[in-house]
mmCIF file of N, CA and C in Angstrom:
data_model
loop_
_atom_site.group_PDB
_atom_site.id
_atom_site.type_symbol
_atom_site.label_atom_id
_atom_site.label_comp_id
_atom_site.label_asym_id
_atom_site.label_seq_id
_atom_site.Cartn_x
_atom_site.Cartn_y
_atom_site.Cartn_z
ATOM 1 N N MET A 1 0.841 -1.179 0.000
ATOM 2 C CA MET A 1 0.000 0.000 0.000
ATOM 3 C C MET A 1 0.885 1.240 0.000
ATOM 4 N N SER A 2 0.525 2.228 -0.746
ATOM 5 C CA SER A 2 1.253 3.475 -0.848
ATOM 6 C C SER A 2 1.097 4.290 0.437
ATOM 7 N N LEU A 3 2.198 4.932 0.865
ATOM 8 C CA LEU A 3 2.106 5.800 2.044
ATOM 9 C C LEU A 3 1.151 6.959 1.799
ATOM 10 N N ALA A 4 1.133 7.451 0.570
ATOM 11 C CA ALA A 4 0.265 8.587 0.257
ATOM 12 C C ALA A 4 -1.205 8.213 0.368
ATOM 13 N N LEU A 5 -1.511 6.927 0.199
ATOM 14 C CA LEU A 5 -2.899 6.497 0.239
ATOM 15 C C LEU A 5 -3.231 5.727 1.507
ATOM 16 N N ALA A 6 -2.320 5.769 2.481
ATOM 17 C CA ALA A 6 -2.556 5.065 3.740
ATOM 18 C C ALA A 6 -3.760 5.678 4.437
ATOM 19 N N PRO A 7 -4.556 4.868 5.128
ATOM 20 C CA PRO A 7 -5.727 5.402 5.820
ATOM 21 C C PRO A 7 -5.316 6.361 6.938
ATOM 22 N N LEU A 8 -6.097 7.383 7.106
ATOM 23 C CA LEU A 8 -5.832 8.363 8.150
ATOM 24 C C LEU A 8 -6.290 7.837 9.501
ATOM 25 N N ASP A 9 -5.667 8.321 10.547
ATOM 26 C CA ASP A 9 -6.087 7.999 11.905
ATOM 27 C C ASP A 9 -7.440 8.669 12.135
ATOM 28 N N VAL A 10 -8.459 7.879 12.382
ATOM 29 C CA VAL A 10 -9.807 8.434 12.513
ATOM 30 C C VAL A 10 -9.958 9.299 13.755
ATOM 31 N N SER A 11 -9.031 9.226 14.700
ATOM 32 C CA SER A 11 -9.132 10.053 15.899
ATOM 33 C C SER A 11 -8.718 11.499 15.625
ATOM 34 N N VAL A 12 -8.139 11.741 14.475
ATOM 35 C CA VAL A 12 -7.712 13.099 14.123
ATOM 36 C C VAL A 12 -8.847 13.801 13.400
ATOM 37 N N GLU A 13 -9.216 14.943 13.909
ATOM 38 C CA GLU A 13 -10.218 15.759 13.226
ATOM 39 C C GLU A 13 -9.502 16.481 12.102
ATOM 40 N N VAL A 14 -9.598 15.935 10.920
ATOM 41 C CA VAL A 14 -8.776 16.376 9.804
ATOM 42 C C VAL A 14 -8.945 17.864 9.511
ATOM 43 N N GLU A 15 -10.125 18.293 9.238
ATOM 44 C CA GLU A 15 -10.326 19.678 8.831
ATOM 45 C C GLU A 15 -9.950 20.678 9.918
ATOM 46 N N ALA A 16 -10.242 20.365 11.160
ATOM 47 C CA ALA A 16 -10.073 21.328 12.244
ATOM 48 C C ALA A 16 -8.626 21.547 12.641
ATOM 49 N N ASN A 17 -7.760 20.530 12.520
ATOM 50 C CA ASN A 17 -6.414 20.629 13.063
ATOM 51 C C ASN A 17 -5.317 20.864 12.046
ATOM 52 N N LEU A 18 -5.628 20.951 10.784
ATOM 53 C CA LEU A 18 -4.590 21.099 9.771
ATOM 54 C C LEU A 18 -4.348 22.567 9.446
ATOM 55 N N PRO A 19 -3.117 23.032 9.637
ATOM 56 C CA PRO A 19 -2.832 24.437 9.337
ATOM 57 C C PRO A 19 -3.076 24.784 7.874
ATOM 58 N N CYS A 20 -2.853 23.838 6.970
ATOM 59 C CA CYS A 20 -3.064 24.120 5.548
ATOM 60 C C CYS A 20 -4.547 24.299 5.226
ATOM 61 N N ARG A 21 -5.423 23.914 6.149
ATOM 62 C CA ARG A 21 -6.868 24.123 5.971
ATOM 63 C C ARG A 21 -7.326 25.402 6.661
ATOM 64 N N LYS A 22 -6.574 25.848 7.690
ATOM 65 C CA LYS A 22 -6.959 27.044 8.439
ATOM 66 C C LYS A 22 -6.502 28.329 7.752
ATOM 67 N N PHE A 23 -5.337 28.285 7.098
ATOM 68 C CA PHE A 23 -4.735 29.481 6.517
ATOM 69 C C PHE A 23 -4.865 29.456 5.000
ATOM 70 N N ASP A 24 -4.536 30.560 4.376
ATOM 71 C CA ASP A 24 -4.608 30.691 2.928
ATOM 72 C C ASP A 24 -3.722 29.636 2.257
ATOM 73 N N PRO A 25 -4.287 28.786 1.407
ATOM 74 C CA PRO A 25 -3.499 27.732 0.761
ATOM 75 C C PRO A 25 -2.343 28.268 -0.083
ATOM 76 N N ASP A 26 -2.475 29.498 -0.581
ATOM 77 C CA ASP A 26 -1.398 30.083 -1.389
ATOM 78 C C ASP A 26 -0.112 30.250 -0.595
ATOM 79 N N LEU A 27 -0.214 30.309 0.725
ATOM 80 C CA LEU A 27 0.969 30.442 1.570
ATOM 81 C C LEU A 27 1.921 29.267 1.357
ATOM 82 N N TRP A 28 1.403 28.081 1.134
ATOM 83 C CA TRP A 28 2.222 26.876 0.966
ATOM 84 C C TRP A 28 2.831 26.774 -0.432
ATOM 85 N N PHE A 29 2.439 27.677 -1.325
ATOM 86 C CA PHE A 29 2.946 27.655 -2.703
ATOM 87 C C PHE A 29 3.441 29.036 -3.127
ATOM 88 N N SER A 30 3.887 29.821 -2.178
ATOM 89 C CA SER A 30 4.319 31.187 -2.415
ATOM 90 C C SER A 30 5.676 31.234 -3.129
ATOM 91 N N ASP A 31 5.959 32.348 -3.753
ATOM 92 C CA ASP A 31 7.287 32.597 -4.323
ATOM 93 C C ASP A 31 8.182 33.297 -3.317
ATOM 94 N N SER A 32 7.606 33.790 -2.249
ATOM 95 C CA SER A 32 8.354 34.531 -1.241
ATOM 96 C C SER A 32 9.025 33.582 -0.246
ATOM 97 N N PRO A 33 10.352 33.678 -0.102
ATOM 98 C CA PRO A 33 11.032 32.833 0.882
ATOM 99 C C PRO A 33 10.489 33.015 2.298
ATOM 100 N N THR A 34 10.123 34.234 2.658
ATOM 101 C CA THR A 34 9.601 34.508 3.999
ATOM 102 C C THR A 34 8.272 33.791 4.223
ATOM 103 N N GLU A 35 7.400 33.825 3.245
ATOM 104 C CA GLU A 35 6.106 33.156 3.382
ATOM 105 C C GLU A 35 6.267 31.629 3.438
ATOM 106 N N LEU A 36 7.225 31.095 2.683
ATOM 107 C CA LEU A 36 7.459 29.648 2.729
ATOM 108 C C LEU A 36 7.999 29.228 4.091
ATOM 109 N N GLU A 37 8.857 30.052 4.693
ATOM 110 C CA GLU A 37 9.360 29.748 6.037
ATOM 111 C C GLU A 37 8.217 29.781 7.049
ATOM 112 N N LEU A 38 7.275 30.702 6.874
ATOM 113 C CA LEU A 38 6.102 30.750 7.744
ATOM 114 C C LEU A 38 5.278 29.473 7.583
ATOM 115 N N ALA A 39 5.069 29.044 6.352
ATOM 116 C CA ALA A 39 4.311 27.809 6.108
ATOM 117 C C ALA A 39 5.017 26.616 6.747
ATOM 118 N N LYS A 40 6.346 26.548 6.622
ATOM 119 C CA LYS A 40 7.103 25.456 7.243
ATOM 120 C C LYS A 40 6.882 25.441 8.750
ATOM 121 N N SER A 41 6.907 26.617 9.354
ATOM 122 C CA SER A 41 6.739 26.685 10.814
ATOM 123 C C SER A 41 5.328 26.284 11.226
ATOM 124 N N LEU A 42 4.330 26.602 10.421
ATOM 125 C CA LEU A 42 2.957 26.211 10.735
ATOM 126 C C LEU A 42 2.778 24.697 10.655
ATOM 127 N N CYS A 43 3.558 24.039 9.827
ATOM 128 C CA CYS A 43 3.477 22.575 9.692
ATOM 129 C C CYS A 43 4.019 21.855 10.926
ATOM 130 N N GLY A 44 4.787 22.527 11.740
ATOM 131 C CA GLY A 44 5.456 21.891 12.874
ATOM 132 C C GLY A 44 4.535 21.152 13.828
ATOM 133 N N ASP A 45 3.354 21.684 14.091
ATOM 134 C CA ASP A 45 2.426 21.064 15.037
ATOM 135 C C ASP A 45 1.328 20.257 14.360
ATOM 136 N N CYS A 46 1.400 20.088 13.058
ATOM 137 C CA CYS A 46 0.345 19.385 12.324
ATOM 138 C C CYS A 46 0.357 17.899 12.672
ATOM 139 N N PRO A 47 -0.814 17.337 12.968
ATOM 140 C CA PRO A 47 -0.868 15.913 13.318
ATOM 141 C C PRO A 47 -0.577 14.983 12.136
ATOM 142 N N LEU A 48 -0.622 15.494 10.911
ATOM 143 C CA LEU A 48 -0.367 14.667 9.734
ATOM 144 C C LEU A 48 0.937 15.036 9.026
ATOM 145 N N ARG A 49 1.823 15.745 9.728
ATOM 146 C CA ARG A 49 3.064 16.231 9.119
ATOM 147 C C ARG A 49 3.882 15.106 8.487
ATOM 148 N N VAL A 50 4.099 14.023 9.221
ATOM 149 C CA VAL A 50 4.944 12.929 8.730
ATOM 150 C C VAL A 50 4.305 12.262 7.508
ATOM 151 N N GLU A 51 3.004 12.020 7.551
ATOM 152 C CA GLU A 51 2.315 11.403 6.420
ATOM 153 C C GLU A 51 2.334 12.322 5.193
ATOM 154 N N CYS A 52 2.169 13.612 5.435
ATOM 155 C CA CYS A 52 2.202 14.590 4.354
ATOM 156 C C CYS A 52 3.577 14.601 3.691
ATOM 157 N N LEU A 53 4.628 14.604 4.502
ATOM 158 C CA LEU A 53 5.993 14.607 3.972
ATOM 159 C C LEU A 53 6.279 13.320 3.205
ATOM 160 N N ALA A 54 5.886 12.181 3.761
ATOM 161 C CA ALA A 54 6.122 10.898 3.090
ATOM 162 C C ALA A 54 5.400 10.848 1.743
ATOM 163 N N GLY A 55 4.176 11.341 1.708
ATOM 164 C CA GLY A 55 3.427 11.362 0.455
ATOM 165 C C GLY A 55 4.067 12.274 -0.575
ATOM 166 N N ALA A 56 4.556 13.428 -0.147
ATOM 167 C CA ALA A 56 5.194 14.369 -1.067
ATOM 168 C C ALA A 56 6.493 13.794 -1.624
ATOM 169 N N VAL A 57 7.251 13.098 -0.776
ATOM 170 C CA VAL A 57 8.484 12.457 -1.239
ATOM 171 C C VAL A 57 8.151 11.379 -2.263
ATOM 172 N N GLU A 58 7.146 10.581 -1.959
ATOM 173 C CA GLU A 58 6.741 9.499 -2.857
ATOM 174 C C GLU A 58 6.276 10.026 -4.206
ATOM 175 N N ARG A 59 5.558 11.142 -4.195
ATOM 176 C CA ARG A 59 5.034 11.720 -5.432
ATOM 177 C C ARG A 59 6.028 12.636 -6.125
ATOM 178 N N ALA A 60 7.161 12.928 -5.455
ATOM 179 C CA ALA A 60 8.155 13.890 -5.963
ATOM 180 C C ALA A 60 7.459 15.201 -6.320
ATOM 181 N N GLU A 61 6.766 15.763 -5.316
ATOM 182 C CA GLU A 61 6.012 17.005 -5.522
ATOM 183 C C GLU A 61 6.887 18.046 -6.214
ATOM 184 N N PRO A 62 6.360 18.699 -7.237
ATOM 185 C CA PRO A 62 7.176 19.653 -7.978
ATOM 186 C C PRO A 62 7.488 20.948 -7.225
ATOM 187 N N TRP A 63 6.610 21.367 -6.307
ATOM 188 C CA TRP A 63 6.892 22.584 -5.559
ATOM 189 C C TRP A 63 5.922 22.734 -4.408
ATOM 190 N N GLY A 64 6.258 23.640 -3.493
ATOM 191 C CA GLY A 64 5.405 23.915 -2.344
ATOM 192 C C GLY A 64 5.979 23.386 -1.047
ATOM 193 N N VAL A 65 5.274 23.670 0.041
ATOM 194 C CA VAL A 65 5.661 23.178 1.367
ATOM 195 C C VAL A 65 4.786 21.976 1.681
ATOM 196 N N TRP A 66 5.430 20.862 1.980
ATOM 197 C CA TRP A 66 4.745 19.606 2.293
ATOM 198 C C TRP A 66 5.402 19.012 3.517
ATOM 199 N N GLY A 67 4.642 18.763 4.553
ATOM 200 C CA GLY A 67 5.193 18.139 5.754
ATOM 201 C C GLY A 67 6.306 18.944 6.401
ATOM 202 N N GLY A 68 6.273 20.238 6.256
ATOM 203 C CA GLY A 68 7.277 21.092 6.886
ATOM 204 C C GLY A 68 8.573 21.222 6.110
ATOM 205 N N GLU A 69 8.597 20.757 4.880
ATOM 206 C CA GLU A 69 9.781 20.881 4.022
ATOM 207 C C GLU A 69 9.389 21.572 2.725
ATOM 208 N N ILE A 70 10.344 22.301 2.140
ATOM 209 C CA ILE A 70 10.108 22.985 0.876
ATOM 210 C C ILE A 70 10.545 22.064 -0.259
ATOM 211 N N PHE A 71 9.659 21.877 -1.220
ATOM 212 C CA PHE A 71 9.968 21.097 -2.409
ATOM 213 C C PHE A 71 10.088 22.034 -3.597
ATOM 214 N N GLU A 72 11.091 21.785 -4.414
ATOM 215 C CA GLU A 72 11.278 22.548 -5.639
ATOM 216 C C GLU A 72 11.773 21.592 -6.713
ATOM 217 N N ARG A 73 11.027 21.482 -7.786
ATOM 218 C CA ARG A 73 11.338 20.554 -8.885
ATOM 219 C C ARG A 73 11.510 19.116 -8.381
ATOM 220 N N GLY A 74 10.679 18.710 -7.439
ATOM 221 C CA GLY A 74 10.699 17.340 -6.933
ATOM 222 C C GLY A 74 11.776 17.047 -5.910
ATOM 223 N N ALA A 75 12.535 18.068 -5.506
ATOM 224 C CA ALA A 75 13.617 17.882 -4.536
ATOM 225 C C ALA A 75 13.344 18.709 -3.285
ATOM 226 N N VAL A 76 13.796 18.211 -2.143
ATOM 227 C CA VAL A 76 13.695 18.968 -0.904
ATOM 228 C C VAL A 76 14.806 20.005 -0.901
ATOM 229 N N VAL A 77 14.443 21.259 -0.647
ATOM 230 C CA VAL A 77 15.438 22.324 -0.537
ATOM 231 C C VAL A 77 15.374 22.879 0.881
ATOM 232 N N PRO A 78 16.521 23.196 1.470
ATOM 233 C CA PRO A 78 16.517 23.677 2.843
ATOM 234 C C PRO A 78 15.842 25.039 3.003
ATOM 235 N N ARG A 79 15.961 25.871 1.998
ATOM 236 C CA ARG A 79 15.284 27.168 2.011
ATOM 237 C C ARG A 79 15.176 27.670 0.591
ATOM 238 N N LYS A 80 14.192 28.482 0.347
ATOM 239 C CA LYS A 80 14.033 29.080 -0.980
ATOM 240 C C LYS A 80 14.902 30.323 -1.034
ATOM 241 N N ARG A 81 15.767 30.365 -2.008
ATOM 242 C CA ARG A 81 16.625 31.535 -2.165
ATOM 243 C C ARG A 81 15.928 32.593 -2.997
ATOM 244 N N PRO A 82 16.159 33.843 -2.667
ATOM 245 C CA PRO A 82 15.607 34.901 -3.512
ATOM 246 C C PRO A 82 16.311 34.897 -4.868
ATOM 247 N N ARG A 83 15.738 35.581 -5.817
ATOM 248 C CA ARG A 83 16.341 35.655 -7.149
ATOM 249 C C ARG A 83 17.694 36.339 -7.086
ATOM 250 N N GLY A 84 18.516 36.045 -8.069
ATOM 251 C CA GLY A 84 19.824 36.681 -8.162
ATOM 252 C C GLY A 84 20.927 35.779 -7.646
ATOM 253 N N ARG A 85 22.126 36.278 -7.739
ATOM 254 C CA ARG A 85 23.301 35.526 -7.306
ATOM 255 C C ARG A 85 23.366 35.499 -5.786
ATOM 256 N N PRO A 86 23.596 34.312 -5.200
ATOM 257 C CA PRO A 86 23.650 34.238 -3.734
ATOM 258 C C PRO A 86 24.921 34.864 -3.178
ATOM 259 N N ARG A 87 24.810 35.433 -1.998
ATOM 260 C CA ARG A 87 25.973 35.981 -1.305
ATOM 261 C C ARG A 87 26.809 34.835 -0.757
ATOM 262 N N LYS A 88 28.078 35.086 -0.498
ATOM 263 C CA LYS A 88 28.967 34.045 0.011
ATOM 264 C C LYS A 88 28.495 33.502 1.351
ATOM 265 N N GLU A 89 28.016 34.383 2.232
ATOM 266 C CA GLU A 89 27.543 33.902 3.534
ATOM 267 C C GLU A 89 26.271 33.059 3.394
ATOM 268 N N ASP A 90 25.479 33.336 2.350
ATOM 269 C CA ASP A 90 24.286 32.524 2.105
ATOM 270 C C ASP A 90 24.659 31.112 1.663
ATOM 271 N N LEU A 91 25.740 30.970 0.911
ATOM 272 C CA LEU A 91 26.178 29.646 0.472
ATOM 273 C C LEU A 91 26.567 28.778 1.664
ATOM 274 N N ALA A 92 27.275 29.361 2.632
ATOM 275 C CA ALA A 92 27.657 28.613 3.836
ATOM 276 C C ALA A 92 26.418 28.236 4.651
ATOM 277 N N ARG A 93 25.484 29.158 4.778
ATOM 278 C CA ARG A 93 24.254 28.882 5.517
ATOM 279 C C ARG A 93 23.440 27.799 4.816
ATOM 280 N N ASP A 94 23.397 27.834 3.476
ATOM 281 C CA ASP A 94 22.668 26.818 2.725
ATOM 282 C C ASP A 94 23.259 25.428 2.947
ATOM 283 N N ALA A 95 24.582 25.343 3.040
ATOM 284 C CA ALA A 95 25.217 24.042 3.292
ATOM 285 C C ALA A 95 24.783 23.500 4.648
ATOM 286 N N GLN A 96 24.744 24.347 5.660
ATOM 287 C CA GLN A 96 24.313 23.926 6.996
ATOM 288 C C GLN A 96 22.835 23.536 6.987
ATOM 289 N N LEU A 97 22.004 24.307 6.310
ATOM 290 C CA LEU A 97 20.580 24.000 6.236
ATOM 291 C C LEU A 97 20.324 22.701 5.481
ATOM 292 N N ARG A 98 21.154 22.394 4.481
ATOM 293 C CA ARG A 98 21.017 21.133 3.749
ATOM 294 C C ARG A 98 21.250 19.954 4.684
ATOM 295 N N VAL A 99 22.262 20.072 5.574
ATOM 296 C CA VAL A 99 22.541 19.019 6.554
ATOM 297 C C VAL A 99 21.352 18.853 7.499
ATOM 298 N N GLU A 100 20.782 19.967 7.946
ATOM 299 C CA GLU A 100 19.625 19.911 8.840
ATOM 300 C C GLU A 100 18.416 19.283 8.146
ATOM 301 N N ALA A 101 18.190 19.597 6.868
ATOM 302 C CA ALA A 101 17.069 19.006 6.126
ATOM 303 C C ALA A 101 17.266 17.497 5.983
ATOM 304 N N GLU A 102 18.505 17.071 5.715
ATOM 305 C CA GLU A 102 18.784 15.634 5.627
ATOM 306 C C GLU A 102 18.501 14.950 6.964
ATOM 307 N N ALA A 103 18.859 15.621 8.067
ATOM 308 C CA ALA A 103 18.618 15.045 9.395
ATOM 309 C C ALA A 103 17.120 14.914 9.670
ATOM 310 N N ARG A 104 16.320 15.921 9.271
ATOM 311 C CA ARG A 104 14.871 15.839 9.470
ATOM 312 C C ARG A 104 14.274 14.709 8.647
ATOM 313 N N LEU A 105 14.733 14.547 7.420
ATOM 314 C CA LEU A 105 14.233 13.451 6.591
ATOM 315 C C LEU A 105 14.605 12.107 7.204
ATOM 316 N N ALA A 106 15.838 11.993 7.701
ATOM 317 C CA ALA A 106 16.273 10.745 8.330
ATOM 318 C C ALA A 106 15.464 10.463 9.586
ATOM 319 N N ALA A 107 15.161 11.507 10.358
ATOM 320 C CA ALA A 107 14.380 11.337 11.587
ATOM 321 C C ALA A 107 12.977 10.816 11.289
ATOM 322 N N ASN A 108 12.478 11.106 10.092
ATOM 323 C CA ASN A 108 11.153 10.636 9.694
ATOM 324 C C ASN A 108 11.222 9.339 8.890
ATOM 325 N N GLY A 109 12.407 8.728 8.855
ATOM 326 C CA GLY A 109 12.560 7.456 8.170
ATOM 327 C C GLY A 109 12.503 7.562 6.659
ATOM 328 N N LEU A 110 12.826 8.719 6.119
ATOM 329 C CA LEU A 110 12.725 8.922 4.675
ATOM 330 C C LEU A 110 14.073 8.978 3.984
ATOM 331 N N SER A 111 15.159 8.782 4.723
ATOM 332 C CA SER A 111 16.475 8.864 4.105
ATOM 333 C C SER A 111 16.839 7.591 3.366
ATOM 334 N N GLU A 112 16.188 6.483 3.689
ATOM 335 C CA GLU A 112 16.506 5.212 3.040
ATOM 336 C C GLU A 112 16.129 5.228 1.571
ATOM 337 N N SER A 113 15.072 5.932 1.227
ATOM 338 C CA SER A 113 14.657 5.989 -0.161
ATOM 339 C C SER A 113 15.394 7.135 -0.857
ATOM 340 N N ARG A 114 16.708 7.075 -0.790
ATOM 341 C CA ARG A 114 17.558 8.144 -1.324
ATOM 342 C C ARG A 114 17.324 8.368 -2.806
ATOM 343 N N SER A 115 16.947 7.332 -3.536
ATOM 344 C CA SER A 115 16.681 7.522 -4.956
ATOM 345 C C SER A 115 15.415 8.361 -5.146
ATOM 346 N N ALA A 116 14.488 8.289 -4.201
ATOM 347 C CA ALA A 116 13.249 9.055 -4.320
ATOM 348 C C ALA A 116 13.395 10.463 -3.768
ATOM 349 N N VAL A 117 14.259 10.634 -2.778
ATOM 350 C CA VAL A 117 14.431 11.945 -2.151
ATOM 351 C C VAL A 117 15.742 12.522 -2.621
ATOM 352 N N ARG A 118 15.658 13.640 -3.275
ATOM 353 C CA ARG A 118 16.850 14.350 -3.695
ATOM 354 C C ARG A 118 16.907 15.642 -2.935
ATOM 355 N N LEU A 119 18.041 15.976 -2.415
ATOM 356 C CA LEU A 119 18.222 17.281 -1.817
ATOM 357 C C LEU A 119 18.895 18.164 -2.848
ATOM 358 N N ALA A 120 18.277 19.266 -3.165
ATOM 359 C CA ALA A 120 18.841 20.157 -4.172
ATOM 360 C C ALA A 120 20.109 20.791 -3.635
ATOM 361 N N ALA A 121 21.062 20.954 -4.510
ATOM 362 C CA ALA A 121 22.346 21.555 -4.123
ATOM 363 C C ALA A 121 22.275 23.051 -4.124
#
């Protein structure tokens, strides 16, 4: 059975407790790095965060925030960079954030499917 199609825990009131249902859905698909970070933080307390992330990894979601992670072109990215050439200090920060994103994926048991999960460089 696919993780994306796994039955939900019936004890969870789906509509009432999901931040993606309470707030503007465009927030999870914004072009603004600040808004995407806000969406990621709202996912932190979601009762379906792990299932949402597993489903997004399985489907290789092309973009948006899923399970508290940012997806871009089917890959998990630690943060959305603004347009233009990155500053040198941003490159170092991105390397650290990439390590943290890998750790979060591993903590959710998603690092084993390395062929399915790509971390963008």
